GROMACS .gro file of C-alpha atoms in nm:
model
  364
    1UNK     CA    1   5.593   3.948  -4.472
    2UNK     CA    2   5.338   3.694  -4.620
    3UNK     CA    3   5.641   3.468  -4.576
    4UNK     CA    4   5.699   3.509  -4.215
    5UNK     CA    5   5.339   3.438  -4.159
    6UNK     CA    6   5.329   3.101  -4.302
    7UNK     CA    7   5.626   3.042  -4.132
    8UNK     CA    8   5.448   3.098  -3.783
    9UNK     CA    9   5.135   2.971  -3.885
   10UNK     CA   10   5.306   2.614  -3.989
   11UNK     CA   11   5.511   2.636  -3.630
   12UNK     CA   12   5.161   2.682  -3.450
   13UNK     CA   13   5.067   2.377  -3.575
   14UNK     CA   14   5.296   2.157  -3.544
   15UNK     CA   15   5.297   2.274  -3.187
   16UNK     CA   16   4.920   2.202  -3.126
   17UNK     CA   17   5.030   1.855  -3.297
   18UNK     CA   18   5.282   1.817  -3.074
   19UNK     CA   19   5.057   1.895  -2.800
   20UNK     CA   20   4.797   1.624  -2.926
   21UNK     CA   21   5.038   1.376  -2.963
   22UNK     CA   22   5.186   1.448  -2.572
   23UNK     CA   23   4.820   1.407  -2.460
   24UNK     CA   24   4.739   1.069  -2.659
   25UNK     CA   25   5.129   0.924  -2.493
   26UNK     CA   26   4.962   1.008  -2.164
   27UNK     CA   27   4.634   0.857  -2.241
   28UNK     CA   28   4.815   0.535  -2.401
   29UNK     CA   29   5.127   0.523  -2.180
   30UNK     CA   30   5.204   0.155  -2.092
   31UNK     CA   31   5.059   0.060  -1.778
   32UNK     CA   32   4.983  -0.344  -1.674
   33UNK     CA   33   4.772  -0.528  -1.463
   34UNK     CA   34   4.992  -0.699  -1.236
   35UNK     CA   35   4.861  -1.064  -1.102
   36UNK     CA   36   4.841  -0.925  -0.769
   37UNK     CA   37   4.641  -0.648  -0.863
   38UNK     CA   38   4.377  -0.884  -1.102
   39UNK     CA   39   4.232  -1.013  -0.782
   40UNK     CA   40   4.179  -0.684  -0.638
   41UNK     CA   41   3.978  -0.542  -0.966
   42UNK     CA   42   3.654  -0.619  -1.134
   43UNK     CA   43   3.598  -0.632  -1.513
   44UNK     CA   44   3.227  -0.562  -1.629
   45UNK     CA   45   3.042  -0.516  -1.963
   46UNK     CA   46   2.848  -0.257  -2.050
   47UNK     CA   47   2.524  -0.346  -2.176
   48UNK     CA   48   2.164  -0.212  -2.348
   49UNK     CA   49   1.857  -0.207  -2.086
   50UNK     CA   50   1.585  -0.050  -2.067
   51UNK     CA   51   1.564   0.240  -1.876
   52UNK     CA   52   1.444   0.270  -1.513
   53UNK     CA   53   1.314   0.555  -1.309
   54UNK     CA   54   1.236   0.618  -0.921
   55UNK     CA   55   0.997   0.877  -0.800
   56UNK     CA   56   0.987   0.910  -0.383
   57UNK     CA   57   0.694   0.993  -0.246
   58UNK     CA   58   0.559   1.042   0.158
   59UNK     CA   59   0.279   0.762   0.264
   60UNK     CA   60   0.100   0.676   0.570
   61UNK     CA   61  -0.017   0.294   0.634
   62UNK     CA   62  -0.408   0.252   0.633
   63UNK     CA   63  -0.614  -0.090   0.675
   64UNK     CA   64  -0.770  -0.230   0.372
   65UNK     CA   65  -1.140  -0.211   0.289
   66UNK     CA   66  -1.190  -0.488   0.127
   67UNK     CA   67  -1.111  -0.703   0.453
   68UNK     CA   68  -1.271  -0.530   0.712
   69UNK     CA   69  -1.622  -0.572   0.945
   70UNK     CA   70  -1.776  -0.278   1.050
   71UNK     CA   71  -1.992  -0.280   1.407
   72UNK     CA   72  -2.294  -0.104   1.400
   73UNK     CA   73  -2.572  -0.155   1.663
   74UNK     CA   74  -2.886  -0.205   1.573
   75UNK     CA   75  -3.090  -0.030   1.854
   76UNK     CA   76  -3.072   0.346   2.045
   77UNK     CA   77  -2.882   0.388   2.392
   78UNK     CA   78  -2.623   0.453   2.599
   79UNK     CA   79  -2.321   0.327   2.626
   80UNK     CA   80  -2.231   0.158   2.974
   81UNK     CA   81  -1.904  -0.003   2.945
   82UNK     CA   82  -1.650  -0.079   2.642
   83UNK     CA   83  -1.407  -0.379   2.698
   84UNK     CA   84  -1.154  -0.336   2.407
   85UNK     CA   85  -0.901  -0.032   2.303
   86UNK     CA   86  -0.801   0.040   2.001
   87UNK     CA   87  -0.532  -0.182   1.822
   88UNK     CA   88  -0.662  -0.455   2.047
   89UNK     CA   89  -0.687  -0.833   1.897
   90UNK     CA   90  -1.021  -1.002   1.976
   91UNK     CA   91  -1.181  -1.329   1.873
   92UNK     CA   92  -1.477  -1.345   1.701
   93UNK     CA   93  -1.784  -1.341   1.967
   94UNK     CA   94  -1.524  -1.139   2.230
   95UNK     CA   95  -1.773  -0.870   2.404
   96UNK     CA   96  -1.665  -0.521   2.301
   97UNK     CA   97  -1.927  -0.326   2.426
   98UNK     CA   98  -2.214  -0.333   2.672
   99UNK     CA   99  -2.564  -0.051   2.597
  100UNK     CA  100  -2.838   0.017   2.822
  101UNK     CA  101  -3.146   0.037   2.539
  102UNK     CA  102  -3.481   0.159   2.597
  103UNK     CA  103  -3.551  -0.009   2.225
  104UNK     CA  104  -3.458  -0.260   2.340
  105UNK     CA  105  -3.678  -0.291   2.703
  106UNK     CA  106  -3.972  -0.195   2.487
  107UNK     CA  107  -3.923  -0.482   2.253
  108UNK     CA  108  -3.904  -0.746   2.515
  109UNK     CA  109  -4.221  -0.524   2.655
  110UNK     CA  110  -4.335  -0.623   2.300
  111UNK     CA  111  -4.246  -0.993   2.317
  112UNK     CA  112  -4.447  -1.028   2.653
  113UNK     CA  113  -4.744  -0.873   2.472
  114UNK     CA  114  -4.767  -1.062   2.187
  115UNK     CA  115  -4.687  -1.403   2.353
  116UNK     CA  116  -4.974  -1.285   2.522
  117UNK     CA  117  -5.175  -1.224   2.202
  118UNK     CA  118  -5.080  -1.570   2.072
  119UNK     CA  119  -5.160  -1.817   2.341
  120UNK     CA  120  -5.502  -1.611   2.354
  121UNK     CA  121  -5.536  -1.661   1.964
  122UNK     CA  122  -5.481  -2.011   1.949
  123UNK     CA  123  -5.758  -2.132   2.224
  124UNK     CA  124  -5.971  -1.894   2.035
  125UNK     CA  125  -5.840  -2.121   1.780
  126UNK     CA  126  -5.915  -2.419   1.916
  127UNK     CA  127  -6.252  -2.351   2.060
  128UNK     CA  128  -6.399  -2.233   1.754
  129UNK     CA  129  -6.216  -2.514   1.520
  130UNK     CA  130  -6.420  -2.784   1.829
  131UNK     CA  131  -6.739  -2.557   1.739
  132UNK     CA  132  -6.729  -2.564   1.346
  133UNK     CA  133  -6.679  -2.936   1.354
  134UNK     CA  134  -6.948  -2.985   1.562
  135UNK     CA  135  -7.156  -2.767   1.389
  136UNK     CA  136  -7.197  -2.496   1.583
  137UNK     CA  137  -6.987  -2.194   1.468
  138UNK     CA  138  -6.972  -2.114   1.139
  139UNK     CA  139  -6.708  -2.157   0.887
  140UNK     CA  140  -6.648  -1.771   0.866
  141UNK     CA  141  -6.547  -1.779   1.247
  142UNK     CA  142  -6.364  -2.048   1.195
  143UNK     CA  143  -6.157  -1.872   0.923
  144UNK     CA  144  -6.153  -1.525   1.074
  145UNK     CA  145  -6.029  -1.759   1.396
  146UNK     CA  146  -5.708  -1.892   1.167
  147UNK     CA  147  -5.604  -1.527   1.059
  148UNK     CA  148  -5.660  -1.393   1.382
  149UNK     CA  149  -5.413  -1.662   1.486
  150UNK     CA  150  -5.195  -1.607   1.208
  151UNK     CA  151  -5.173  -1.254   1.257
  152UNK     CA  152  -5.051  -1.316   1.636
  153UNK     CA  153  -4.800  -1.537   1.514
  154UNK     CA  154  -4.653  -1.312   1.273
  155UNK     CA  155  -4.585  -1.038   1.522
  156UNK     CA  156  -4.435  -1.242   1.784
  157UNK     CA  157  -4.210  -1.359   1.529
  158UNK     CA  158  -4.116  -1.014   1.447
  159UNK     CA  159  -4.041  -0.980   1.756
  160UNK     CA  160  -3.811  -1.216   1.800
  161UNK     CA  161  -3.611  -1.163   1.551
  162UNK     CA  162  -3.584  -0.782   1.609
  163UNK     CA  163  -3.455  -0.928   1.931
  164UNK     CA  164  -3.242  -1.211   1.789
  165UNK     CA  165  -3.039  -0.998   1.534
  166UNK     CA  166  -2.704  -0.949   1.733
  167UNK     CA  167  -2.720  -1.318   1.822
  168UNK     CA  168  -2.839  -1.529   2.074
  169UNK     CA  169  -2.806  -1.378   2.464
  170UNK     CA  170  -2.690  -1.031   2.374
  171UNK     CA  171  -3.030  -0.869   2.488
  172UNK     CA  172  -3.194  -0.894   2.841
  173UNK     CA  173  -3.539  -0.817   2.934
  174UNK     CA  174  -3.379  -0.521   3.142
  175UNK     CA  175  -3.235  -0.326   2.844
  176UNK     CA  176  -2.898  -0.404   2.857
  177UNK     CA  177  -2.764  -0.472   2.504
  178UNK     CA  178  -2.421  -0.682   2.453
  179UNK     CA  179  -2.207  -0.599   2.183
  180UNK     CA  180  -1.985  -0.883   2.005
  181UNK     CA  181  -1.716  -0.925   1.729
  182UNK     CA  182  -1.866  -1.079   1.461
  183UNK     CA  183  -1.513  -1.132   1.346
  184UNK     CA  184  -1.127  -1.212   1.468
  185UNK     CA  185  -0.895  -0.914   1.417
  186UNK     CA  186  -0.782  -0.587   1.483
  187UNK     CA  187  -0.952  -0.290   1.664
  188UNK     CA  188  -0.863  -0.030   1.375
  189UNK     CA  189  -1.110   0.231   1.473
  190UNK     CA  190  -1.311   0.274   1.774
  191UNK     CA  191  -1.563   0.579   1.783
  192UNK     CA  192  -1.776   0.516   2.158
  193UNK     CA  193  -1.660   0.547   2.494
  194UNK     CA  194  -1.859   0.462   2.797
  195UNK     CA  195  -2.130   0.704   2.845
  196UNK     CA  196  -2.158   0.809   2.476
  197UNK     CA  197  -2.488   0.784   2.325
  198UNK     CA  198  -2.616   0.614   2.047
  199UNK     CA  199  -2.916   0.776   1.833
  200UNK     CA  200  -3.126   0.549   1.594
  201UNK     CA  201  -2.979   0.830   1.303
  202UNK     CA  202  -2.658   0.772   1.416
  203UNK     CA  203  -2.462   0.618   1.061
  204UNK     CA  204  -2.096   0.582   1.201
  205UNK     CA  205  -2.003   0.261   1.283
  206UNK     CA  206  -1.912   0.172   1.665
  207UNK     CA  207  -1.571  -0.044   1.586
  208UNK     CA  208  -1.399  -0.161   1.273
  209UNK     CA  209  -1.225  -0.510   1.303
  210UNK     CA  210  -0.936  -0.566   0.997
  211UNK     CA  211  -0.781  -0.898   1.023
  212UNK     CA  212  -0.419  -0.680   0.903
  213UNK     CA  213  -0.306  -0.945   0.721
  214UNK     CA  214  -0.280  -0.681   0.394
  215UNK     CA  215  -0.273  -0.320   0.420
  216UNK     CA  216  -0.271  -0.019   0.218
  217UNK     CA  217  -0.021   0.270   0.162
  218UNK     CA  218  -0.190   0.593   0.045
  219UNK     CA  219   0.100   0.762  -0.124
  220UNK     CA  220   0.101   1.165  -0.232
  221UNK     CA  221   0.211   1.207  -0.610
  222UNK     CA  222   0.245   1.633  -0.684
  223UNK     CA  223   0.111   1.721  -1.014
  224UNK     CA  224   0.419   1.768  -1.194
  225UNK     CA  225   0.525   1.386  -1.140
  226UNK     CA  226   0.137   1.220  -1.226
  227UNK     CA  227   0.270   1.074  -1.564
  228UNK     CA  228   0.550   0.885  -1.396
  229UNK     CA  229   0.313   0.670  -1.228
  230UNK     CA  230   0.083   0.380  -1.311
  231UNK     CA  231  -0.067   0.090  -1.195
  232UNK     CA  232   0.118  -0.197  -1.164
  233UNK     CA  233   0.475   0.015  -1.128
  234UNK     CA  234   0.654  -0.195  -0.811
  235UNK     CA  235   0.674   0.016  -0.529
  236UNK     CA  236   0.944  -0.011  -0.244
  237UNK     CA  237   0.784   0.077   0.119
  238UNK     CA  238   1.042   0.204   0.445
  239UNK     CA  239   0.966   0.313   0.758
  240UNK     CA  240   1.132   0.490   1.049
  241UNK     CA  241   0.981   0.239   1.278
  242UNK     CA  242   1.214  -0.068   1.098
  243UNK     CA  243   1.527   0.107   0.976
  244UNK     CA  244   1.672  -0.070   0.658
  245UNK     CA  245   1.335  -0.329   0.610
  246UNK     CA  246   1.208  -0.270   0.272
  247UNK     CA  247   0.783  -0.396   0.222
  248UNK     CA  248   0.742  -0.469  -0.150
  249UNK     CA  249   0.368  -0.382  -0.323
  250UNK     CA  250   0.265  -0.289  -0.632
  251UNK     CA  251   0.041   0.049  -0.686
  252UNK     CA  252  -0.304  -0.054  -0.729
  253UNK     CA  253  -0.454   0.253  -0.785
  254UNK     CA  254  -0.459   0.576  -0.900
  255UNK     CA  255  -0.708   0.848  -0.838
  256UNK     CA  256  -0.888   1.062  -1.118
  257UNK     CA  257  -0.880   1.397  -0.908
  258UNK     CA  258  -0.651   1.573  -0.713
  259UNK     CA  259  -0.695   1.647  -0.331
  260UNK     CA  260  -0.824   1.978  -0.325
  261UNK     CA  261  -0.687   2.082   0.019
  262UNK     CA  262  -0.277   1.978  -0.070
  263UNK     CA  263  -0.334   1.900  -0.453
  264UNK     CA  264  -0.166   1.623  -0.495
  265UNK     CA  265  -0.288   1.301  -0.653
  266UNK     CA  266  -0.340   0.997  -0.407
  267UNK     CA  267  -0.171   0.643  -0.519
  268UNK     CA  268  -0.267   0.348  -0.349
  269UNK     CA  269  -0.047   0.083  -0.300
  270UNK     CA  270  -0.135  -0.290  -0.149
  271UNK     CA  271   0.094  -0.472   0.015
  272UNK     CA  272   0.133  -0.829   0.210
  273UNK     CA  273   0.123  -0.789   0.600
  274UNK     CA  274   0.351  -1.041   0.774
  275UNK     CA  275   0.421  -1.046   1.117
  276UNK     CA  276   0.124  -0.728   1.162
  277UNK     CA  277   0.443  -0.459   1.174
  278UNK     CA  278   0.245  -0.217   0.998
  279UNK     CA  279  -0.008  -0.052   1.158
  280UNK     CA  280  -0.282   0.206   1.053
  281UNK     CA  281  -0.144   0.561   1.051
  282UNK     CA  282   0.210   0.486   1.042
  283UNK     CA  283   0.442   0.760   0.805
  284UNK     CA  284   0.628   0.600   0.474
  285UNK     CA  285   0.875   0.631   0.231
  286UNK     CA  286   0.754   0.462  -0.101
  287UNK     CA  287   0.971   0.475  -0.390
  288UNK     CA  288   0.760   0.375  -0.685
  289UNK     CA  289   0.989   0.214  -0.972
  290UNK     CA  290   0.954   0.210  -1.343
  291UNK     CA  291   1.070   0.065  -1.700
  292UNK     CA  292   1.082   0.345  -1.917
  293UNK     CA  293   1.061   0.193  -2.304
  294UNK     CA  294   1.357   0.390  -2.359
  295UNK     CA  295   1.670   0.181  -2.407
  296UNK     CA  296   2.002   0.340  -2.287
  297UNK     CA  297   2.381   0.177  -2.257
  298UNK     CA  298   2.401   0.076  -1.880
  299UNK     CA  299   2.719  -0.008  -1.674
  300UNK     CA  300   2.770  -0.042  -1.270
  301UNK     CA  301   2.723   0.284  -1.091
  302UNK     CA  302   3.035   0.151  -0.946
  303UNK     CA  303   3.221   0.210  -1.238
  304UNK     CA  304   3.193   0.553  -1.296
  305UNK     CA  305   3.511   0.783  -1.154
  306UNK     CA  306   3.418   1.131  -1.089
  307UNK     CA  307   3.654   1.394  -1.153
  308UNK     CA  308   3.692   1.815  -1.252
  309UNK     CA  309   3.277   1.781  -1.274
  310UNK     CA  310   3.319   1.473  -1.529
  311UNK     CA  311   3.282   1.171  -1.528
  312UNK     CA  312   3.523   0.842  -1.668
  313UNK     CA  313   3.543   0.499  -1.655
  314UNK     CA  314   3.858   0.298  -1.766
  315UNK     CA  315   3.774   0.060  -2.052
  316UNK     CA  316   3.944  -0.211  -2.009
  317UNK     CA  317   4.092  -0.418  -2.360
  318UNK     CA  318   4.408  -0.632  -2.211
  319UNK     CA  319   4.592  -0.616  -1.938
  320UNK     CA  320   4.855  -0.415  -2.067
  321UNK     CA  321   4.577  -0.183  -2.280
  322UNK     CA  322   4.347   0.037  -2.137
  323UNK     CA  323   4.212   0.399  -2.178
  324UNK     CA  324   4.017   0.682  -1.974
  325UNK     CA  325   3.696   0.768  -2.155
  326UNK     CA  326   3.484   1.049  -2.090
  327UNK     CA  327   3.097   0.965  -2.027
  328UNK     CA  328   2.747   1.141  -1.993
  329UNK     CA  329   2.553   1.014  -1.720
  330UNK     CA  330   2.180   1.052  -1.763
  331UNK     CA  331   2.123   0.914  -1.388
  332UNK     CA  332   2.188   0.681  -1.213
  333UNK     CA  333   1.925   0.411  -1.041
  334UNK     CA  334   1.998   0.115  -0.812
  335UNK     CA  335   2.354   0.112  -0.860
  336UNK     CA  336   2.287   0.129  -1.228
  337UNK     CA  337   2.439   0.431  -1.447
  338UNK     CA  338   2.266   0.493  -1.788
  339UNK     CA  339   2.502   0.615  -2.051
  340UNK     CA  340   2.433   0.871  -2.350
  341UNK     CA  341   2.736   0.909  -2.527
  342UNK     CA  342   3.101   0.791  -2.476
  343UNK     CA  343   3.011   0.415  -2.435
  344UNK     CA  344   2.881   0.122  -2.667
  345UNK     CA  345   2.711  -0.172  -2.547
  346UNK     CA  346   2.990  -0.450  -2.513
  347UNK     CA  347   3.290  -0.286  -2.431
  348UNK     CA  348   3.463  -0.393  -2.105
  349UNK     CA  349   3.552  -0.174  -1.841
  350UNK     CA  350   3.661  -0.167  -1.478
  351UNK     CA  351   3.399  -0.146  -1.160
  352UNK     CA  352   3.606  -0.217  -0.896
  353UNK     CA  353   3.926  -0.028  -0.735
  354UNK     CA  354   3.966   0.127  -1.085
  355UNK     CA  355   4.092   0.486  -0.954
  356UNK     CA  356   4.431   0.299  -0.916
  357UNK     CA  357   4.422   0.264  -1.282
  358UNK     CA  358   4.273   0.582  -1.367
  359UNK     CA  359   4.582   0.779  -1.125
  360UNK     CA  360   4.805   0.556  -1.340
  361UNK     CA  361   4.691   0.604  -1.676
  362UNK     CA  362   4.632   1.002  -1.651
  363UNK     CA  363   4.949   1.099  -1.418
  364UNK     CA  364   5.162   1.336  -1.610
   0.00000   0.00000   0.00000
């Protein structure tokens, strides 16, 4: 009995040998790269990189900050006509905006009073200076004369310059109030309409003028991805408005807090401007991309054959030798596949039309 047992036992395995050796004939069976078929392939190497990630996030286009005037006027009133619209382009000086202003009526009411006040001061001036050299008045009317004077001149030049802040010609004795760019650019925001009101607690600005030349993308990060993003990581910007252009930025900031209405962290990227296609509000896709100090064999996406939920390459070692290896794909990133196990750095292999190669190597 003990006999028969070894005898079945042995028989088992020199089947399963059998078996292994059928399996490494099909994996080695003699197949050649014809010179026809050499033109049609390409031959890569794999190689040791570091590894890069991509996190997608949602964005939306705002102006930036940093280059922006804000219009604020500096008097009470209403609003009697506005000449721009927002995303308008206006030259610095343009009118945007014309007020009706009591303040303003009351301070050329002002001016009138105290021009009044200073012609009067300065004959008192005069006629008292004539006196006190004469000898007649006294030197303390002659002083009290000079800061009489001086006081008169003082408030009309108050006045004046109450009158001369939004520049030359932009008030009228009447009330009306002209409002100007004090910049070229963009209407990005535009809060008045004609007939709106302006109080003298009012703190929002009238228009803000961006020349657009830079803008920024807020992007939303959700708290499970925060760590995979940090300033400086080179960000990739699309939008459904230009289908396949890619804007290229860099994040240059991250915020401390989370949102507290969506919780999610805000990123801001900056980005260059040209030709103004981005414009304030606008949706994104931003794909923010990293170097991970993790280094990992990589080889052309390419070059990876998929097959029974595996994957293969064919490493390639002559033209008449080559095998099918089995790989682990961590992931793949910009056409790039990074390898765990089943690759070292330097071997060859195949990127291009090698499923011919694999269908001839692995047919039984």
């Amino acid at each position: 009995m003990k006999r028969e047992l070894i005898t079945c036992l042995s028989a088992l395995v020199l089947l399963t040998s059998c078996e292994h050796k059928k399996e490494e004939v099909a994996q080695k069976k003699s197949v050649c790269i014809t010179d026809s078929l050499a033109k049609e392939i390409r031959i890569d190497t794999a190689k040791t990189t570091g590894m890069q990630d991509e996190l997608t996030l949602s964005g939306e286009v705002s102006f930036d900050d940093n280059r922006v005037v804000k219009v604020f006027p500096f008097s009470s009133g209403q609003v009697t006509d506005v000449r721009v619209s927002l995303g308008d382009r206006v030259s610095k000086g343009q009118v945007l905006a014309i007020m009706r202003s009591a303040d303003v009526a009351g301070s050329y009411t002002d001016l009138s009073a105290t021009n009044a006040d200073l012609s009067i001061a300065k004959r008192q001036l005069a006629q008292t200076e004539y006196l006190y050299k004469n000898g007649i008045s006294s030197e303390r009317d002659y002083t009290e004369a000079k800061e009489n004077y001086n006081k008169a001149q003082a408030a009309n030049r108050k006045i004046q310059e109450q009158l001369s802040i939004n520049g030359h010609g932009s008030t009228s004795a009447s009330g009306q109030y002209i409002i100007k760019a004090p910049e070229s650019g963009y209407i990005v925001e535009k809060a008045v309409t004609a007939g709106s009101f302006i109080r003298n607690d009012n703190a929002a600005s009238m228009f803000t003028i961006s020349d657009m030349k830079d803008v920024w993308i807020w992007a939303n990060v959700f708290e499970s991805d925060i760590a995979k993003v940090k300033n400086g990581y080179a960000a990739k910007v699309t939008t459904l408005a230009y289908p396949g252009k890619v804007f290229k930025g860099k994040v240059n900031e991250v915020s401390s807090v989370l949102d507290p209405d969506n919780k999610v962290m805000k990123v801001k990227i900056t980005l260059p401007n040209p030709g103004m296609l981005l414009k304030p509000e606008m949706f994104t896709s931003v794909i923010i991309s990293n170097n991970e100090p993790t280094q990992s064999v990589t080889v052309p996406a390419s070059s990876i054959i998929f097959n029974d939920s595996k994957n293969f390459v064919v490493i390639y070692q002559s033209k008449c030798s080559m095998e099918v290896r089995e790989v682990n794909v961590i992931k793949t990133v910009d056409n790039v596949s990074y390898i765990s196990s089943g690759l070292k750095a330097g071997e060859m292999l195949i990127s291009k039309n090698q499923l011919l190669l694999y269908d001839a190597l692995t047919e039984e």
